[in-house]
Amino acid sequence: MALEHITVLDLTHMLSGPYGTMLLADLGARTIKVEPPGRGEGTRRLLENDPQHSRDGMGAYYVTLNRNKESVCVDLKQPAGREIFLDLVRRADVVFDNFSVGVTERLGIDHASLAKVNPRIVTCSVTGFGQTGPATQRPAFDQVVQAMGGGMSITGTPATGPMRSGIPIGDLGGGTFGAIGVLAALVERERTGRGQHVDIAMLDVQISLLNYMATMYFMSGQIPEGIGNGHFVHVPYNCYPTADGHIIIACIGDAFFERFVEFIDVPELRRPEYRQQPVRFADKARIDEIISAELRKQPTAHWLARLEAARIPCGPVNDFAQALADPQVVARGMVAEVPLPDGTSLRMPGNPVKLSGSAAATFGAPPRLGAQTDAVLGDWLGYAPDRLASLRGQGVIG
């Protein structure tokens, strides 16, 4: 696999960090979770006893985010634990964390300290606000950065008020960009022979995702309001009701609109002035009203068949059951069967990165707490059995 020559030491917890290391593990990186003895990282506790959302003693968060990983229990707060960690760093390529700013320095495992024992080490920290600036010490979770990043202000409508994204894009965006930063640093290391630190702020990511919409604001000075399922530019581009559900129609550009008015038999939409985007946008509410009234006459399947035949961009608004059973999703391997330690298996989202020259993704079970401590420290680092027993007796490893 593409990253099978890379070893990641995973110090992450909760969602943003574990998602970033999950992406690297899915691409083949050996990913070793370094967890506190006894309790492990915090995500292990989430939903672990929920009868609907846990399997084999592991909740949905943990079991999804930690597939393809190994678990080693080391107490980094003890000097002996820190020495074990430095031994791991000597053989590793990446250290990935999402601690609060300052934690790695207090533990003596920040990039400057780790680079003394392995100059090639790449470190990555995903935090709410980054390592610099006036807000570094503020705590942050997903919805905080969604709100501060501006995205919530355009989600929903003026009537509903701001709404967060249903998908935790603040956390997942931080983890995704963390993985991208790590890959960039690894490529740079091939040129320089030295690692570096990757500093990812979840708020930075949210600002980046504003993309062209932020540029439109800088150009016009106009602060956008909630646009619901509509678009800042294109019409028709919205979620429309049908007789039995909802459908998305996305006519980007005048050419698609001309094709659309040939498809839908509504004379009012054939007005010559509607061939121009600025006119359509000015009359957006009326156009959406006309389309909604027409689409309500038939069920979703009827309209999808006709729209697809006319090659007009469209799609149903799927619930989870429909989305995860979509033939295209299944054909792309996006529903993966992941084994569990007890020998059963569980379905979850697959790996979206398809590489033509690398082996396809395979999935290993999420590890029980400390399951690979002896294998990693003994077989990989060469610690003798009596040393492992002594460390375990001192509570340094678990």
mmCIF file of C-alpha atoms in Angstrom:
data_model
loop_
_atom_site.group_PDB
_atom_site.id
_atom_site.type_symbol
_atom_site.label_atom_id
_atom_site.label_comp_id
_atom_site.label_asym_id
_atom_site.label_seq_id
_atom_site.Cartn_x
_atom_site.Cartn_y
_atom_site.Cartn_z
ATOM 1 C CA MET A 1 0.000 0.000 0.000
ATOM 2 C CA ALA A 2 1.074 3.569 -0.596
ATOM 3 C CA LEU A 3 2.102 4.342 3.007
ATOM 4 C CA GLU A 4 3.115 0.897 4.231
ATOM 5 C CA HIS A 5 6.702 2.134 4.725
ATOM 6 C CA ILE A 6 5.506 4.865 7.122
ATOM 7 C CA THR A 7 5.001 4.447 10.872
ATOM 8 C CA VAL A 8 2.679 6.862 12.689
ATOM 9 C CA LEU A 9 2.599 7.298 16.453
ATOM 10 C CA ASP A 10 -0.990 8.275 17.195
ATOM 11 C CA LEU A 11 -1.503 10.398 20.325
ATOM 12 C CA THR A 12 -4.943 11.565 19.263
ATOM 13 C CA HIS A 13 -8.316 11.426 20.973
ATOM 14 C CA MET A 14 -11.961 12.261 20.274
ATOM 15 C CA LEU A 15 -12.654 12.998 16.565
ATOM 16 C CA SER A 16 -10.420 15.421 14.640
ATOM 17 C CA GLY A 17 -7.087 13.731 15.367
ATOM 18 C CA PRO A 18 -8.281 10.111 15.163
ATOM 19 C CA TYR A 19 -9.927 10.842 11.818
ATOM 20 C CA GLY A 20 -6.649 12.218 10.436
ATOM 21 C CA THR A 21 -4.686 9.160 11.560
ATOM 22 C CA MET A 22 -7.465 6.882 10.309
ATOM 23 C CA LEU A 23 -6.965 8.326 6.819
ATOM 24 C CA LEU A 24 -3.226 7.579 7.016
ATOM 25 C CA ALA A 25 -3.869 4.078 8.374
ATOM 26 C CA ASP A 26 -6.365 3.360 5.579
ATOM 27 C CA LEU A 27 -3.585 4.199 3.104
ATOM 28 C CA GLY A 28 -1.308 1.623 4.693
ATOM 29 C CA ALA A 29 0.659 3.495 7.359
ATOM 30 C CA ARG A 30 1.469 1.410 10.416
ATOM 31 C CA THR A 31 -0.408 3.422 13.021
ATOM 32 C CA ILE A 32 0.378 2.809 16.676
ATOM 33 C CA LYS A 33 -1.965 4.396 19.202
ATOM 34 C CA VAL A 34 -0.032 5.439 22.311
ATOM 35 C CA GLU A 35 -2.604 5.527 25.100
ATOM 36 C CA PRO A 36 -2.620 6.062 28.878
ATOM 37 C CA PRO A 37 -2.639 2.740 30.768
ATOM 38 C CA GLY A 38 -5.896 1.749 32.375
ATOM 39 C CA ARG A 39 -8.289 4.101 30.633
ATOM 40 C CA GLY A 40 -6.980 4.648 27.118
ATOM 41 C CA GLU A 41 -7.909 7.661 25.029
ATOM 42 C CA GLY A 42 -11.240 9.363 25.647
ATOM 43 C CA THR A 43 -13.075 8.111 22.584
ATOM 44 C CA ARG A 44 -13.013 4.574 23.995
ATOM 45 C CA ARG A 45 -15.606 5.625 26.559
ATOM 46 C CA LEU A 46 -18.098 7.176 24.136
ATOM 47 C CA LEU A 47 -21.148 4.919 23.670
ATOM 48 C CA GLU A 48 -19.197 1.858 24.887
ATOM 49 C CA ASN A 49 -22.225 0.552 26.804
ATOM 50 C CA ASP A 50 -24.909 1.804 24.449
ATOM 51 C CA PRO A 51 -26.929 -1.262 23.371
ATOM 52 C CA GLN A 52 -27.628 0.153 19.910
ATOM 53 C CA HIS A 53 -24.346 1.871 19.114
ATOM 54 C CA SER A 54 -21.635 -0.404 20.501
ATOM 55 C CA ARG A 55 -20.141 -3.711 19.463
ATOM 56 C CA ASP A 56 -17.690 -5.914 21.349
ATOM 57 C CA GLY A 57 -17.425 -3.293 24.090
ATOM 58 C CA MET A 58 -16.522 -0.486 21.682
ATOM 59 C CA GLY A 59 -18.729 2.468 20.762
ATOM 60 C CA ALA A 60 -19.370 3.682 17.222
ATOM 61 C CA TYR A 61 -16.855 6.539 17.531
ATOM 62 C CA TYR A 62 -13.948 4.363 18.597
ATOM 63 C CA VAL A 63 -14.650 1.369 16.391
ATOM 64 C CA THR A 64 -14.842 3.531 13.253
ATOM 65 C CA LEU A 65 -11.930 5.893 13.878
ATOM 66 C CA ASN A 66 -9.447 3.257 15.031
ATOM 67 C CA ARG A 67 -9.633 0.502 12.458
ATOM 68 C CA ASN A 68 -6.234 -0.561 11.091
ATOM 69 C CA LYS A 69 -4.435 0.651 14.231
ATOM 70 C CA GLU A 70 -2.429 -0.938 17.045
ATOM 71 C CA SER A 71 -2.602 0.024 20.727
ATOM 72 C CA VAL A 72 0.324 0.466 23.087
ATOM 73 C CA CYS A 73 -0.230 1.693 26.649
ATOM 74 C CA VAL A 74 2.504 4.033 27.911
ATOM 75 C CA ASP A 75 2.242 6.607 30.696
ATOM 76 C CA LEU A 76 3.856 9.670 29.133
ATOM 77 C CA LYS A 77 3.684 11.543 32.429
ATOM 78 C CA GLN A 78 6.318 9.272 33.962
ATOM 79 C CA PRO A 79 9.980 9.782 32.989
ATOM 80 C CA ALA A 80 10.299 6.104 32.125
ATOM 81 C CA GLY A 81 7.242 6.397 29.884
ATOM 82 C CA ARG A 82 8.739 9.361 28.086
ATOM 83 C CA GLU A 83 11.927 7.345 27.458
ATOM 84 C CA ILE A 84 9.865 4.541 25.948
ATOM 85 C CA PHE A 85 8.125 7.055 23.729
ATOM 86 C CA LEU A 86 11.463 8.482 22.563
ATOM 87 C CA ASP A 87 12.534 4.937 21.645
ATOM 88 C CA LEU A 88 9.396 4.664 19.534
ATOM 89 C CA VAL A 89 10.105 8.050 17.945
ATOM 90 C CA ARG A 90 13.584 6.909 16.896
ATOM 91 C CA ARG A 91 11.986 4.335 14.595
ATOM 92 C CA ALA A 92 8.858 6.254 13.582
ATOM 93 C CA ASP A 93 8.113 8.756 10.819
ATOM 94 C CA VAL A 94 5.159 10.724 12.177
ATOM 95 C CA VAL A 95 3.784 11.788 15.563
ATOM 96 C CA PHE A 96 0.195 13.035 15.331
ATOM 97 C CA ASP A 97 -1.668 14.682 18.233
ATOM 98 C CA ASN A 98 -4.649 16.892 18.945
ATOM 99 C CA PHE A 99 -3.748 17.948 22.469
ATOM 100 C CA SER A 100 -4.393 21.460 23.677
ATOM 101 C CA VAL A 101 -1.612 23.930 22.876
ATOM 102 C CA GLY A 102 1.295 23.529 25.296
ATOM 103 C CA VAL A 103 0.669 19.898 26.311
ATOM 104 C CA THR A 104 3.435 18.410 24.166
ATOM 105 C CA GLU A 105 5.906 20.972 25.540
ATOM 106 C CA ARG A 106 4.943 20.100 29.123
ATOM 107 C CA LEU A 107 5.407 16.404 28.391
ATOM 108 C CA GLY A 108 8.704 17.046 26.607
ATOM 109 C CA ILE A 109 7.469 15.532 23.353
ATOM 110 C CA ASP A 110 7.112 18.663 21.198
ATOM 111 C CA HIS A 111 8.757 18.732 17.783
ATOM 112 C CA ALA A 112 11.949 20.408 18.961
ATOM 113 C CA SER A 113 12.456 17.727 21.614
ATOM 114 C CA LEU A 114 11.635 14.816 19.318
ATOM 115 C CA ALA A 115 13.833 16.126 16.499
ATOM 116 C CA LYS A 116 16.855 15.778 18.811
ATOM 117 C CA VAL A 117 16.418 11.998 18.794
ATOM 118 C CA ASN A 118 15.092 11.724 15.221
ATOM 119 C CA PRO A 119 15.715 14.687 12.906
ATOM 120 C CA ARG A 120 13.507 13.040 10.268
ATOM 121 C CA ILE A 121 10.405 12.982 12.472
ATOM 122 C CA VAL A 122 7.296 14.768 11.187
ATOM 123 C CA THR A 123 4.949 15.985 13.898
ATOM 124 C CA CYS A 124 1.397 17.239 13.470
ATOM 125 C CA SER A 125 -0.862 19.018 15.943
ATOM 126 C CA VAL A 126 -4.542 19.683 15.243
ATOM 127 C CA THR A 127 -5.955 22.292 17.623
ATOM 128 C CA GLY A 128 -8.905 24.648 17.651
ATOM 129 C CA PHE A 129 -6.950 27.821 16.939
ATOM 130 C CA GLY A 130 -3.387 26.806 16.117
ATOM 131 C CA GLN A 131 -0.017 27.368 17.759
ATOM 132 C CA THR A 132 0.145 31.135 17.206
ATOM 133 C CA GLY A 133 -2.138 34.149 17.647
ATOM 134 C CA PRO A 134 -4.156 35.505 20.573
ATOM 135 C CA ALA A 135 -6.655 32.614 20.838
ATOM 136 C CA THR A 136 -4.265 29.663 21.162
ATOM 137 C CA GLN A 137 -5.387 28.760 24.698
ATOM 138 C CA ARG A 138 -9.111 28.808 23.987
ATOM 139 C CA PRO A 139 -10.810 25.386 24.063
ATOM 140 C CA ALA A 140 -12.752 24.477 20.961
ATOM 141 C CA PHE A 141 -14.944 21.730 19.629
ATOM 142 C CA ASP A 142 -16.589 21.203 16.270
ATOM 143 C CA GLN A 143 -19.534 23.569 16.563
ATOM 144 C CA VAL A 144 -17.399 26.356 18.035
ATOM 145 C CA VAL A 145 -15.221 26.560 14.921
ATOM 146 C CA GLN A 146 -18.198 26.041 12.611
ATOM 147 C CA ALA A 147 -19.737 29.127 14.205
ATOM 148 C CA MET A 148 -16.582 31.246 14.318
ATOM 149 C CA GLY A 149 -15.566 30.266 10.787
ATOM 150 C CA GLY A 150 -18.644 31.840 9.183
ATOM 151 C CA GLY A 151 -20.124 28.699 7.681
ATOM 152 C CA MET A 152 -23.027 28.508 10.117
ATOM 153 C CA SER A 153 -24.174 31.979 9.105
ATOM 154 C CA ILE A 154 -25.009 30.814 5.588
ATOM 155 C CA THR A 155 -26.405 27.422 6.605
ATOM 156 C CA GLY A 156 -30.132 27.594 7.197
ATOM 157 C CA THR A 157 -32.193 30.578 6.118
ATOM 158 C CA PRO A 158 -33.010 34.005 7.534
ATOM 159 C CA ALA A 159 -36.166 32.408 8.943
ATOM 160 C CA THR A 160 -34.452 29.473 10.662
ATOM 161 C CA GLY A 161 -31.340 31.330 11.785
ATOM 162 C CA PRO A 162 -27.831 29.816 11.721
ATOM 163 C CA MET A 163 -27.438 26.051 11.618
ATOM 164 C CA ARG A 164 -24.376 23.872 11.949
ATOM 165 C CA SER A 165 -23.563 21.309 9.319
ATOM 166 C CA GLY A 166 -25.088 17.943 10.216
ATOM 167 C CA ILE A 167 -21.693 16.391 9.479
ATOM 168 C CA PRO A 168 -19.086 17.566 12.048
ATOM 169 C CA ILE A 169 -17.102 19.414 9.404
ATOM 170 C CA GLY A 170 -15.077 21.345 11.984
ATOM 171 C CA ASP A 171 -13.548 18.191 13.423
ATOM 172 C CA LEU A 172 -13.397 16.184 10.199
ATOM 173 C CA GLY A 173 -11.915 19.112 8.273
ATOM 174 C CA GLY A 174 -9.166 19.484 10.872
ATOM 175 C CA GLY A 175 -8.267 15.804 10.640
ATOM 176 C CA THR A 176 -8.341 15.803 6.843
ATOM 177 C CA PHE A 177 -6.026 18.793 6.542
ATOM 178 C CA GLY A 178 -3.800 17.274 9.220
ATOM 179 C CA ALA A 179 -3.338 14.199 7.025
ATOM 180 C CA ILE A 180 -2.665 16.407 3.992
ATOM 181 C CA GLY A 181 -0.077 18.383 5.959
ATOM 182 C CA VAL A 182 1.653 15.192 7.096
ATOM 183 C CA LEU A 183 1.857 13.902 3.522
ATOM 184 C CA ALA A 184 3.315 17.231 2.350
ATOM 185 C CA ALA A 185 5.921 17.152 5.134
ATOM 186 C CA LEU A 186 6.871 13.569 4.255
ATOM 187 C CA VAL A 187 7.396 14.538 0.613
ATOM 188 C CA GLU A 188 9.475 17.545 1.692
ATOM 189 C CA ARG A 189 11.555 15.237 3.887
ATOM 190 C CA GLU A 190 12.564 13.267 0.800
ATOM 191 C CA ARG A 191 14.224 16.437 -0.482
ATOM 192 C CA THR A 192 15.740 17.785 2.729
ATOM 193 C CA GLY A 193 16.206 14.708 4.894
ATOM 194 C CA ARG A 194 14.574 16.517 7.805
ATOM 195 C CA GLY A 195 11.128 16.470 9.329
ATOM 196 C CA GLN A 196 9.079 19.454 10.433
ATOM 197 C CA HIS A 197 5.995 20.360 12.454
ATOM 198 C CA VAL A 198 2.547 20.613 10.862
ATOM 199 C CA ASP A 199 0.349 23.167 12.657
ATOM 200 C CA ILE A 200 -3.356 22.736 11.813
ATOM 201 C CA ALA A 201 -6.001 25.027 13.312
ATOM 202 C CA MET A 202 -9.590 23.888 12.908
ATOM 203 C CA LEU A 203 -10.639 27.533 12.565
ATOM 204 C CA ASP A 204 -8.120 28.022 9.740
ATOM 205 C CA VAL A 205 -9.674 25.081 7.922
ATOM 206 C CA GLN A 206 -13.168 26.539 8.247
ATOM 207 C CA ILE A 207 -11.946 29.846 6.806
ATOM 208 C CA SER A 208 -10.280 27.996 3.918
ATOM 209 C CA LEU A 209 -13.546 26.187 3.176
ATOM 210 C CA LEU A 210 -15.347 29.517 2.700
ATOM 211 C CA ASN A 211 -13.388 29.621 -0.562
ATOM 212 C CA TYR A 212 -14.964 31.669 -3.379
ATOM 213 C CA MET A 213 -17.775 32.842 -1.097
ATOM 214 C CA ALA A 214 -15.247 34.762 1.021
ATOM 215 C CA THR A 215 -13.760 36.261 -2.132
ATOM 216 C CA MET A 216 -17.226 37.398 -3.199
ATOM 217 C CA TYR A 217 -17.581 39.161 0.160
ATOM 218 C CA PHE A 218 -14.204 40.890 -0.207
ATOM 219 C CA MET A 219 -15.155 42.007 -3.724
ATOM 220 C CA SER A 220 -18.621 43.350 -2.896
ATOM 221 C CA GLY A 221 -18.526 44.117 0.812
ATOM 222 C CA GLN A 222 -21.900 42.388 1.086
ATOM 223 C CA ILE A 223 -22.305 39.946 3.988
ATOM 224 C CA PRO A 224 -24.258 36.903 2.786
ATOM 225 C CA GLU A 225 -27.211 35.544 4.736
ATOM 226 C CA GLY A 226 -28.414 31.987 5.067
ATOM 227 C CA ILE A 227 -29.121 30.533 1.653
ATOM 228 C CA GLY A 228 -30.722 27.258 2.670
ATOM 229 C CA ASN A 229 -30.287 24.772 -0.168
ATOM 230 C CA GLY A 230 -29.951 27.460 -2.812
ATOM 231 C CA HIS A 231 -26.810 28.924 -4.369
ATOM 232 C CA PHE A 232 -25.106 32.299 -4.418
ATOM 233 C CA VAL A 233 -24.909 32.322 -8.228
ATOM 234 C CA HIS A 234 -26.796 29.551 -10.019
ATOM 235 C CA VAL A 235 -30.553 29.240 -10.685
ATOM 236 C CA PRO A 236 -32.207 26.750 -10.574
ATOM 237 C CA TYR A 237 -29.960 25.142 -7.975
ATOM 238 C CA ASN A 238 -31.979 23.949 -5.002
ATOM 239 C CA CYS A 239 -33.810 21.198 -3.185
ATOM 240 C CA TYR A 240 -37.307 20.767 -4.609
ATOM 241 C CA PRO A 241 -40.268 18.765 -3.243
ATOM 242 C CA THR A 242 -41.711 15.900 -5.258
ATOM 243 C CA ALA A 243 -44.839 13.850 -4.664
ATOM 244 C CA ASP A 244 -42.977 11.531 -2.279
ATOM 245 C CA GLY A 245 -39.709 13.210 -1.271
ATOM 246 C CA HIS A 246 -37.159 15.762 -2.398
ATOM 247 C CA ILE A 247 -34.807 16.120 -5.325
ATOM 248 C CA ILE A 248 -31.785 18.283 -6.071
ATOM 249 C CA ILE A 249 -31.506 20.044 -9.424
ATOM 250 C CA ALA A 250 -28.266 21.883 -10.146
ATOM 251 C CA CYS A 251 -28.258 23.902 -13.371
ATOM 252 C CA ILE A 252 -24.828 25.514 -13.400
ATOM 253 C CA GLY A 253 -24.649 27.942 -16.296
ATOM 254 C CA ASP A 254 -27.023 29.035 -19.020
ATOM 255 C CA ALA A 255 -26.547 25.908 -21.150
ATOM 256 C CA PHE A 256 -27.947 23.608 -18.468
ATOM 257 C CA PHE A 257 -30.878 25.956 -17.933
ATOM 258 C CA GLU A 258 -31.740 25.868 -21.632
ATOM 259 C CA ARG A 259 -31.681 22.075 -21.476
ATOM 260 C CA PHE A 260 -33.840 22.180 -18.357
ATOM 261 C CA VAL A 261 -36.594 24.340 -19.885
ATOM 262 C CA GLU A 262 -36.745 21.946 -22.834
ATOM 263 C CA PHE A 263 -37.251 19.138 -20.335
ATOM 264 C CA ILE A 264 -39.899 20.726 -18.115
ATOM 265 C CA ASP A 265 -43.109 21.882 -19.812
ATOM 266 C CA VAL A 266 -43.669 25.237 -18.114
ATOM 267 C CA PRO A 267 -44.108 28.102 -20.589
ATOM 268 C CA GLU A 268 -43.279 30.804 -18.045
ATOM 269 C CA LEU A 269 -39.735 29.438 -17.685
ATOM 270 C CA ARG A 270 -39.188 29.918 -21.430
ATOM 271 C CA ARG A 271 -39.206 33.694 -21.152
ATOM 272 C CA PRO A 272 -36.257 34.929 -23.271
ATOM 273 C CA GLU A 273 -34.807 37.024 -20.466
ATOM 274 C CA TYR A 274 -34.454 33.916 -18.269
ATOM 275 C CA ARG A 275 -31.708 32.702 -20.567
ATOM 276 C CA GLN A 276 -29.368 35.080 -18.720
ATOM 277 C CA GLN A 277 -28.142 34.175 -15.234
ATOM 278 C CA PRO A 278 -28.460 37.679 -13.701
ATOM 279 C CA VAL A 279 -32.151 37.830 -14.605
ATOM 280 C CA ARG A 280 -32.807 34.340 -13.272
ATOM 281 C CA PHE A 281 -31.004 35.147 -10.044
ATOM 282 C CA ALA A 282 -33.035 38.304 -9.545
ATOM 283 C CA ASP A 283 -36.223 36.237 -9.948
ATOM 284 C CA LYS A 284 -34.915 33.202 -8.070
ATOM 285 C CA ALA A 285 -37.834 32.898 -5.641
ATOM 286 C CA ARG A 286 -40.410 32.874 -8.469
ATOM 287 C CA ILE A 287 -38.461 30.320 -10.518
ATOM 288 C CA ASP A 288 -38.095 28.002 -7.521
ATOM 289 C CA GLU A 289 -41.822 28.344 -6.801
ATOM 290 C CA ILE A 290 -42.727 27.364 -10.373
ATOM 291 C CA ILE A 291 -40.384 24.368 -10.382
ATOM 292 C CA SER A 292 -41.631 23.175 -6.980
ATOM 293 C CA ALA A 293 -45.236 23.298 -8.100
ATOM 294 C CA GLU A 294 -44.447 21.206 -11.187
ATOM 295 C CA LEU A 295 -42.272 18.615 -9.448
ATOM 296 C CA ARG A 296 -44.889 17.973 -6.775
ATOM 297 C CA LYS A 297 -47.049 16.348 -9.458
ATOM 298 C CA GLN A 298 -44.908 13.186 -9.747
ATOM 299 C CA PRO A 299 -42.747 11.023 -7.451
ATOM 300 C CA THR A 300 -38.988 11.341 -7.173
ATOM 301 C CA ALA A 301 -38.226 8.259 -9.315
ATOM 302 C CA HIS A 302 -40.240 9.680 -12.208
ATOM 303 C CA TRP A 303 -38.306 12.940 -12.241
ATOM 304 C CA LEU A 304 -34.906 11.310 -11.710
ATOM 305 C CA ALA A 305 -35.387 9.039 -14.713
ATOM 306 C CA ARG A 306 -36.344 11.951 -16.958
ATOM 307 C CA LEU A 307 -33.670 14.339 -15.647
ATOM 308 C CA GLU A 308 -30.936 11.740 -15.992
ATOM 309 C CA ALA A 309 -32.059 10.960 -19.539
ATOM 310 C CA ALA A 310 -31.767 14.670 -20.342
ATOM 311 C CA ARG A 311 -28.326 14.760 -18.644
ATOM 312 C CA ILE A 312 -29.377 17.463 -16.218
ATOM 313 C CA PRO A 313 -27.443 17.311 -12.913
ATOM 314 C CA CYS A 314 -29.788 15.948 -10.283
ATOM 315 C CA GLY A 315 -30.030 13.581 -7.366
ATOM 316 C CA PRO A 316 -32.386 12.355 -4.672
ATOM 317 C CA VAL A 317 -32.101 13.597 -1.101
ATOM 318 C CA ASN A 318 -31.172 10.269 0.467
ATOM 319 C CA ASP A 319 -31.456 9.290 4.073
ATOM 320 C CA PHE A 320 -28.627 7.203 5.554
ATOM 321 C CA ALA A 321 -30.209 3.891 4.554
ATOM 322 C CA GLN A 322 -30.638 5.026 0.958
ATOM 323 C CA ALA A 323 -27.187 6.618 0.702
ATOM 324 C CA LEU A 324 -25.352 3.594 2.102
ATOM 325 C CA ALA A 325 -27.258 1.225 -0.195
ATOM 326 C CA ASP A 326 -26.775 3.296 -3.357
ATOM 327 C CA PRO A 327 -25.358 0.997 -6.081
ATOM 328 C CA GLN A 328 -22.657 3.538 -6.948
ATOM 329 C CA VAL A 329 -21.574 3.795 -3.307
ATOM 330 C CA VAL A 330 -21.459 0.013 -2.971
ATOM 331 C CA ALA A 331 -19.607 -0.424 -6.276
ATOM 332 C CA ARG A 332 -16.929 2.012 -5.128
ATOM 333 C CA GLY A 333 -16.275 0.029 -1.967
ATOM 334 C CA MET A 334 -17.544 2.828 0.248
ATOM 335 C CA VAL A 335 -19.282 0.411 2.594
ATOM 336 C CA ALA A 336 -16.505 -1.592 4.209
ATOM 337 C CA GLU A 337 -16.768 -4.752 6.278
ATOM 338 C CA VAL A 338 -14.385 -4.271 9.204
ATOM 339 C CA PRO A 339 -13.516 -7.164 11.532
ATOM 340 C CA LEU A 340 -13.812 -6.834 15.296
ATOM 341 C CA PRO A 341 -11.550 -8.471 17.883
ATOM 342 C CA ASP A 342 -14.264 -10.971 18.857
ATOM 343 C CA GLY A 343 -14.366 -12.385 15.328
ATOM 344 C CA THR A 344 -17.530 -10.633 14.187
ATOM 345 C CA SER A 345 -17.537 -7.756 11.727
ATOM 346 C CA LEU A 346 -19.213 -4.388 11.297
ATOM 347 C CA ARG A 347 -20.052 -2.262 8.285
ATOM 348 C CA MET A 348 -18.825 1.339 8.177
ATOM 349 C CA PRO A 349 -17.742 3.905 5.559
ATOM 350 C CA GLY A 350 -14.791 2.828 3.416
ATOM 351 C CA ASN A 351 -11.728 4.640 2.098
ATOM 352 C CA PRO A 352 -12.507 7.313 -0.548
ATOM 353 C CA VAL A 353 -8.915 7.484 -1.854
ATOM 354 C CA LYS A 354 -8.457 5.135 -4.817
ATOM 355 C CA LEU A 355 -4.864 4.791 -6.083
ATOM 356 C CA SER A 356 -4.338 3.059 -9.423
ATOM 357 C CA GLY A 357 -0.837 1.814 -8.630
ATOM 358 C CA SER A 358 -1.284 0.759 -5.017
ATOM 359 C CA ALA A 359 -3.049 -2.116 -3.323
ATOM 360 C CA ALA A 360 -6.697 -1.560 -2.502
ATOM 361 C CA ALA A 361 -7.600 -0.706 1.053
ATOM 362 C CA THR A 362 -8.005 -3.534 3.532
ATOM 363 C CA PHE A 363 -9.323 -3.121 7.043
ATOM 364 C CA GLY A 364 -8.041 -4.472 10.331
ATOM 365 C CA ALA A 365 -9.871 -4.579 13.628
ATOM 366 C CA PRO A 366 -9.722 -1.618 16.009
ATOM 367 C CA PRO A 367 -7.439 -2.685 18.867
ATOM 368 C CA ARG A 368 -8.380 -3.488 22.399
ATOM 369 C CA LEU A 369 -6.592 -1.286 24.920
ATOM 370 C CA GLY A 370 -2.879 -2.124 25.015
ATOM 371 C CA ALA A 371 -3.309 -5.202 22.827
ATOM 372 C CA GLN A 372 -0.002 -4.667 21.017
ATOM 373 C CA THR A 373 2.098 -3.261 23.888
ATOM 374 C CA ASP A 374 4.316 -6.337 24.218
ATOM 375 C CA ALA A 375 4.572 -6.898 20.473
ATOM 376 C CA VAL A 376 5.598 -3.310 19.707
ATOM 377 C CA LEU A 377 7.944 -2.817 22.657
ATOM 378 C CA GLY A 378 9.258 -6.364 22.626
ATOM 379 C CA ASP A 379 9.404 -7.427 18.984
ATOM 380 C CA TRP A 380 9.820 -4.008 17.362
ATOM 381 C CA LEU A 381 11.973 -2.208 19.926
ATOM 382 C CA GLY A 382 13.668 -5.280 21.363
ATOM 383 C CA TYR A 383 12.734 -4.839 25.031
ATOM 384 C CA ALA A 384 13.420 -8.030 27.007
ATOM 385 C CA PRO A 385 10.518 -9.805 28.775
ATOM 386 C CA ASP A 386 11.885 -8.987 32.243
ATOM 387 C CA ARG A 387 12.094 -5.296 31.329
ATOM 388 C CA LEU A 388 8.491 -5.351 30.126
ATOM 389 C CA ALA A 389 7.416 -7.034 33.347
ATOM 390 C CA SER A 390 9.264 -4.431 35.430
ATOM 391 C CA LEU A 391 7.732 -1.520 33.503
ATOM 392 C CA ARG A 392 4.292 -3.031 33.842
ATOM 393 C CA GLY A 393 4.790 -3.496 37.555
ATOM 394 C CA GLN A 394 5.639 0.204 37.888
ATOM 395 C CA GLY A 395 2.497 1.182 35.981
ATOM 396 C CA VAL A 396 4.553 2.710 33.169
ATOM 397 C CA ILE A 397 3.022 0.416 30.531
ATOM 398 C CA GLY A 398 -0.233 -1.491 30.339
#
